[in-house]
Short mmCIF file of C-alpha atoms and ligand atoms in Angstrom, two decimals:
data_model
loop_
_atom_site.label_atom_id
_atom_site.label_comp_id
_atom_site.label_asym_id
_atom_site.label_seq_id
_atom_site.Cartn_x
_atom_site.Cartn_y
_atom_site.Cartn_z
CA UNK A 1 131.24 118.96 147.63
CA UNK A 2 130.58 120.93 150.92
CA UNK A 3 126.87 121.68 149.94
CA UNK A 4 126.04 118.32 149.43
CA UNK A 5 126.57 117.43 152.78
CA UNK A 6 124.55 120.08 153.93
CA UNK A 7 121.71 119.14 152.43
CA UNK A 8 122.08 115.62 153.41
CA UNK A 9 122.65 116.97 157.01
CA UNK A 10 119.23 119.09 157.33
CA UNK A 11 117.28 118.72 154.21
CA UNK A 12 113.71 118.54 155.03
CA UNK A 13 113.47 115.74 152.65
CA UNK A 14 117.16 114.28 153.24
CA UNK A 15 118.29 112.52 150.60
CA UNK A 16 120.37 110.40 152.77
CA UNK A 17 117.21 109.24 153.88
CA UNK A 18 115.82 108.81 150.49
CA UNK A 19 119.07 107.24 149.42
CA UNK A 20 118.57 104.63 152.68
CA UNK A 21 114.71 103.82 151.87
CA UNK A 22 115.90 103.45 147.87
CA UNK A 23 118.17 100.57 148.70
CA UNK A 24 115.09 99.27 151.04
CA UNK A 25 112.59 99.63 148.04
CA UNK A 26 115.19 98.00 146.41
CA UNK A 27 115.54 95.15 148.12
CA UNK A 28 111.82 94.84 148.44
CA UNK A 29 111.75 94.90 144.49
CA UNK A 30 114.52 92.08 144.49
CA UNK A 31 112.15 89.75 147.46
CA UNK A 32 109.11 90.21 145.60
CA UNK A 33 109.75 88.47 142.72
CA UNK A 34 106.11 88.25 141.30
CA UNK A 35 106.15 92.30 140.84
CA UNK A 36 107.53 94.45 137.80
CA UNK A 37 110.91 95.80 138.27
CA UNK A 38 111.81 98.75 136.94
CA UNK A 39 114.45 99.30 134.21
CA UNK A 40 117.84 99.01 134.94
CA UNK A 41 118.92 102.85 133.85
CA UNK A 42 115.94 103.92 136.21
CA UNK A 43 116.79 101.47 139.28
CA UNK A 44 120.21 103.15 139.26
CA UNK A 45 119.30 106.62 139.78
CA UNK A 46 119.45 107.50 143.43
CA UNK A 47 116.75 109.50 144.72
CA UNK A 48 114.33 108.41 142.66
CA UNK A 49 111.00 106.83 145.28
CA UNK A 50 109.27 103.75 144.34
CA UNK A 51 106.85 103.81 147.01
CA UNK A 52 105.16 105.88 149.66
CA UNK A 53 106.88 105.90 152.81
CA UNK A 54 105.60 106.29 156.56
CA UNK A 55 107.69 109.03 157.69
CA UNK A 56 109.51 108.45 160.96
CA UNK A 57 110.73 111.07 162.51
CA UNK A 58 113.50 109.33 165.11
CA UNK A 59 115.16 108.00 161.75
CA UNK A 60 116.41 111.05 161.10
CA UNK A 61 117.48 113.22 164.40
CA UNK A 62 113.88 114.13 164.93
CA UNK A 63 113.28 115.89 161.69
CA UNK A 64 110.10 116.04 160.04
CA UNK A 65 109.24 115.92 156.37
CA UNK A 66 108.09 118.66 154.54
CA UNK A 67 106.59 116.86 151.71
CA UNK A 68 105.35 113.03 151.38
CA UNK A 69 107.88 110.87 149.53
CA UNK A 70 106.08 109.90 146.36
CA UNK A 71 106.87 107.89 143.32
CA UNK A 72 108.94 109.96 140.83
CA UNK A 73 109.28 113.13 143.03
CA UNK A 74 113.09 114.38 143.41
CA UNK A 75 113.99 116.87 146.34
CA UNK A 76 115.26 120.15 144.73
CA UNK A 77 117.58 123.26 145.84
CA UNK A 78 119.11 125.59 144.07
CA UNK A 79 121.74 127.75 146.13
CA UNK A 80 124.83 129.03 145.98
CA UNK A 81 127.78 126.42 147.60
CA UNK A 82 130.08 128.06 150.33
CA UNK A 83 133.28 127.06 152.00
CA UNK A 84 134.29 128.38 155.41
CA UNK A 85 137.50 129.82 156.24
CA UNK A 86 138.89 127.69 159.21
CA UNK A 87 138.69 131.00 161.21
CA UNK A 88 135.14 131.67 160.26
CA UNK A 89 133.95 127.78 161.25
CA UNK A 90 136.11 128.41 164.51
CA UNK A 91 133.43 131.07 165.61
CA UNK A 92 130.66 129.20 164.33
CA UNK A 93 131.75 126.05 166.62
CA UNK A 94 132.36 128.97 169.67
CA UNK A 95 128.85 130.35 169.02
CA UNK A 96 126.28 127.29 168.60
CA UNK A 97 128.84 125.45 171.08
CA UNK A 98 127.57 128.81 173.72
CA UNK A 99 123.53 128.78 172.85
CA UNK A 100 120.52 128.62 174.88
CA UNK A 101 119.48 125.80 173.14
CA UNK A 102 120.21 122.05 171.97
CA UNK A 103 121.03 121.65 168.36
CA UNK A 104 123.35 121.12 165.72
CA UNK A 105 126.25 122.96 163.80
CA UNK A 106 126.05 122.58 160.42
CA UNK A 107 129.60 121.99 158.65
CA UNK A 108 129.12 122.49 154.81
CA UNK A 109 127.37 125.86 154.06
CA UNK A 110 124.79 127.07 151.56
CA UNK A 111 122.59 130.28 149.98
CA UNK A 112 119.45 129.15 149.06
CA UNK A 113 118.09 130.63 145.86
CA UNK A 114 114.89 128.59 145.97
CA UNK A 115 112.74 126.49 148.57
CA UNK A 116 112.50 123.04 148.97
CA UNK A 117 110.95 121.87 145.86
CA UNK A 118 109.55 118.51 144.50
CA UNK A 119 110.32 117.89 140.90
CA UNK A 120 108.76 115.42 138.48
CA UNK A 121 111.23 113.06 137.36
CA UNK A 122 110.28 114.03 133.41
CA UNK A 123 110.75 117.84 134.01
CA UNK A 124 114.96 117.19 135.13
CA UNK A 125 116.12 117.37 132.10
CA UNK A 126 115.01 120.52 130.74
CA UNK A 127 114.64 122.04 134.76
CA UNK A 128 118.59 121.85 134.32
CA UNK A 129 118.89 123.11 130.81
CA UNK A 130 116.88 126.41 131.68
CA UNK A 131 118.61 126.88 134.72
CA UNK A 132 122.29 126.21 132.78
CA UNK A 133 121.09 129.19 130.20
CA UNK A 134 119.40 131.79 133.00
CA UNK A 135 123.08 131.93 134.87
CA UNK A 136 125.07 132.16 131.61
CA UNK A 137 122.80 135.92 131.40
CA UNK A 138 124.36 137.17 134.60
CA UNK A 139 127.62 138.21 135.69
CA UNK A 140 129.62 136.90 138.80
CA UNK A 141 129.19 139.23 141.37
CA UNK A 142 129.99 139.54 145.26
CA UNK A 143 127.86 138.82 148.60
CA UNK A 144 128.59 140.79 151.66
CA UNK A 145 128.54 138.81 155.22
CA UNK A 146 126.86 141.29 157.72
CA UNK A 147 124.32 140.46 161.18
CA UNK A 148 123.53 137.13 162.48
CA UNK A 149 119.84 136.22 162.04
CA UNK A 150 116.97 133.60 162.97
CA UNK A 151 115.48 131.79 160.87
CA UNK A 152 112.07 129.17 160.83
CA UNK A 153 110.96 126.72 158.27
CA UNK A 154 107.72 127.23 157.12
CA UNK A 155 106.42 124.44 159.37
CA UNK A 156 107.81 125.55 162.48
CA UNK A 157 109.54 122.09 163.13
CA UNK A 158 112.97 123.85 162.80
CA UNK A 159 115.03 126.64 164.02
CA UNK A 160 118.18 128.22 162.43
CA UNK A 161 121.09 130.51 162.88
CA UNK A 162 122.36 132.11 160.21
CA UNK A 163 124.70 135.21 158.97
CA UNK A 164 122.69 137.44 156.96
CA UNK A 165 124.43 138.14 153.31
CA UNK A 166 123.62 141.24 151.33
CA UNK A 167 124.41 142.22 147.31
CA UNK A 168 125.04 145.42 146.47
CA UNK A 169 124.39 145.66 142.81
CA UNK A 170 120.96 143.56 142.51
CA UNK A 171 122.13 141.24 140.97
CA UNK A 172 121.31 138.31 143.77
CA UNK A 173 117.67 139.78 143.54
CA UNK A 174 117.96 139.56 139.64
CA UNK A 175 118.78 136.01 139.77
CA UNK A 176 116.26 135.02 141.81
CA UNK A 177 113.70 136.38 140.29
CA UNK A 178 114.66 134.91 137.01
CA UNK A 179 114.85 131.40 138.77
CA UNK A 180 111.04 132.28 140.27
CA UNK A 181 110.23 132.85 136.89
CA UNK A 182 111.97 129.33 135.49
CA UNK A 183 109.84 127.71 138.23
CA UNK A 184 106.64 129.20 137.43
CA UNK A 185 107.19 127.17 134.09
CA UNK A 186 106.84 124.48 136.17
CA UNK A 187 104.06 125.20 138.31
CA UNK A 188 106.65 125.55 141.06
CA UNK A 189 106.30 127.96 144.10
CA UNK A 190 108.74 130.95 144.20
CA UNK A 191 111.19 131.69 146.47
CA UNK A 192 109.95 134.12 149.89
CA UNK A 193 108.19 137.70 149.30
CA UNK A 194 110.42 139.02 151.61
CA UNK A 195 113.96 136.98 150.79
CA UNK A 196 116.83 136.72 153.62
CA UNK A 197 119.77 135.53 151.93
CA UNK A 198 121.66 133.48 154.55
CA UNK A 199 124.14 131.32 155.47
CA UNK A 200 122.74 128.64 157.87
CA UNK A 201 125.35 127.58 160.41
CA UNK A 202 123.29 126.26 163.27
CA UNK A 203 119.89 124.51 163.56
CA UNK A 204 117.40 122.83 166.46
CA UNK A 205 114.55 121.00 166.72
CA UNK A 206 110.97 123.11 167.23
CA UNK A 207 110.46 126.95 167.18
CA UNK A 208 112.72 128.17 169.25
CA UNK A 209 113.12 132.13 167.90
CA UNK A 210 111.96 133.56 171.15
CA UNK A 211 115.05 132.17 173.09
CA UNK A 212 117.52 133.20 170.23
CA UNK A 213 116.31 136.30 169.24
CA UNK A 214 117.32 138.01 172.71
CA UNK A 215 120.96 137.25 171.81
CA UNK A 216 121.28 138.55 168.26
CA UNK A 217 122.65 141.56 168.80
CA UNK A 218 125.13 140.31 170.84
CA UNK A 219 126.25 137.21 168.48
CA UNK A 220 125.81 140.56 165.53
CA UNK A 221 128.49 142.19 167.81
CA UNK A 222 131.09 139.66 167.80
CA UNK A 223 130.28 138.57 163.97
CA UNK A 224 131.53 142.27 163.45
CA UNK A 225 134.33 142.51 165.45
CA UNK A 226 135.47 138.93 163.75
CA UNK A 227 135.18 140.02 160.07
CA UNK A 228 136.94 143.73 161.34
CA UNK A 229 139.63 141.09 161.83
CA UNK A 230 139.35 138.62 159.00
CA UNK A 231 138.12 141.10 156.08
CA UNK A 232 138.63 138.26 153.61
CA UNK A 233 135.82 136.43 155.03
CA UNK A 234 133.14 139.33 154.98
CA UNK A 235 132.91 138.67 151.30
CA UNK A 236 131.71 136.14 148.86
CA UNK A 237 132.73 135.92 145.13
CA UNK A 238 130.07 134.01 143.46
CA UNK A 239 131.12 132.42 140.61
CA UNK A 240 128.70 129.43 140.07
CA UNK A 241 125.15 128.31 141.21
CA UNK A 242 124.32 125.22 141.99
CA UNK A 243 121.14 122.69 142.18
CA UNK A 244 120.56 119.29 143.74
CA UNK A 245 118.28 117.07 142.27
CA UNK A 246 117.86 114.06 144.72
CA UNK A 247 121.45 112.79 144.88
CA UNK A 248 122.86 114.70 142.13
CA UNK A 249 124.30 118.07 141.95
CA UNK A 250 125.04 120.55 138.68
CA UNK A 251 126.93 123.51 138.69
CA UNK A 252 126.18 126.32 136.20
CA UNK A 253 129.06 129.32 135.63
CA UNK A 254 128.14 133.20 135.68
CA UNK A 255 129.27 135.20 133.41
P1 LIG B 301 118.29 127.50 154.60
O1 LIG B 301 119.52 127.62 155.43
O2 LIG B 301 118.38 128.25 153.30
O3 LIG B 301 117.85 126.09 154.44
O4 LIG B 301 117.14 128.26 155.39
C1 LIG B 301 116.73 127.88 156.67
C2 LIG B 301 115.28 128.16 156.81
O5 LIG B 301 115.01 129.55 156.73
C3 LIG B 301 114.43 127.54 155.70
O6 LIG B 301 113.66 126.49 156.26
C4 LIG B 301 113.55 128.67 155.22
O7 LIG B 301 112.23 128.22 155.10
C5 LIG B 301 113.67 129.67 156.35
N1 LIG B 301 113.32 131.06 156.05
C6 LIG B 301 112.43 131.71 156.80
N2 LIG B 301 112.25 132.95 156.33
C7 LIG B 301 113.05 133.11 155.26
C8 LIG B 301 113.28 134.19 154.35
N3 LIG B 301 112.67 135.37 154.47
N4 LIG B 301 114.16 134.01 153.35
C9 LIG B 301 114.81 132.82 153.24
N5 LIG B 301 114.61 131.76 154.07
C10 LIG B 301 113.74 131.90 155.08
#
């Protein structure tokens, strides 16, 4: 699935990465013999930590974690999963290809409907059954592609381009606010005061807003004039949400 790799791709917590240091935990676990192993339906779950791990940041491109690796703790998103019309990724390859700045285009697109978030491994389970019963209350609905916008993580460590995605009806607002309210069970933080739905297409390394922000309205421009020409890929039809939990991703339908 196109999401997946996404996440893989920029992830603060990459679960590539966690996937990599599993099979090294692993193979520490097989070495030291005079330890207990873990059960075998546990030591085949990917994603799952066994130990703390010094981040380094040239193992993956540069990035920094947002969040120490610790036993038990899964990286979590919930988003909606987009494809790209080969038209649409042909601008997005034009655009970051024509930046100010170094950085990478990202090929398999998401919405995020939460932030990063660390979940226990005990709370999956019943995470995914609330989630599975929240989207079967709301209807599909559609998600309008409009201006081109910059984005920072909270840390600063990160810059984005994305295309800004609006919802008529509420409904997008609806559904996140029930999924705040599904991780407030949890003691988990909601999603931004302020939300800006977006498709990420483009990131870099560091804060570097001030030297995309000046071209906005020009990258806005030519968005527009694109999707004048390619209505079909101003709009969205959600029909599904999904969630990755380390390595593993569910789908839930809408109504
Ligand atoms: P995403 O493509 O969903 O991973 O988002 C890229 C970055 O945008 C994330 O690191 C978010 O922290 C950041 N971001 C900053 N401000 C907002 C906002 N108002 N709404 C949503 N995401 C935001």
């Amino acid at each position: 699935m196109a999401g997946l790799h996404l996440i893989k791709t920029y992830f603060s917590d990459s679960d590539e990465d966690e996937y990599d240091e599993k099979k090294e935990d692993d193979d520490k676990i097989v070495n030291k013999q005079t330890r207990l192993t873990l059960p075998e339906s546990i030591l085949s779950l990917k994603g799952v930590t066994y130990e703390e791990v010094t981040d380094n940041p040239s193992d993956h491109d540069g990035r920094i974690r947002s969040f120490k690796h610790e036993r038990g703790n899964w990286a979590t998103l919930v988003y909606i999963d987009y494809t790209t019309s080969d038209c649409l990724c042909t601008w997005m390859k034009s655009v970051a290809n024509n930046l100010p700045v170094q950085g990478e285009i990202i090929s398999s697109l998401h919405i995020s409907l939460s932030r990063t978030l660390v979940l226990k491994f005990h709370w999956i389970e019943s995470f995914v059954e609330g989630l599975k019963l929240l989207c079967r209350g709301f209807h599909q609905f559609i998600v309008q592609l409009t201006d081109v916008k910059v984005y920072c993580n909270e840390e600063r460590t990160r810059t984005f381009l994305g295309i800004y995605c609006q919802n008529e009806d509420g409904t997008l607002k609806r559904l996140t606010e029930a999924i705040d309210c599904l991780l407030a069970e949890y003691q988990l933080p909601p999603f931004y005061k302020d939300i800006s739905y977006h498709i990420s297409f483009f990131w870099c390394l560091g804060d570097k807003q001030m030297y995309l922000q000046k071209i906005l309205p020009s990258l806005t421009c030519s968005l527009n004039k694109f999707l004048a020409e390619n209505v079909e890929d101003a709009y969205v039809h959600v029909k599904e949400i999904q969630c990755k939990i380390g390595n593993k991703c569910y789908s839930f339908e809408l109504k």
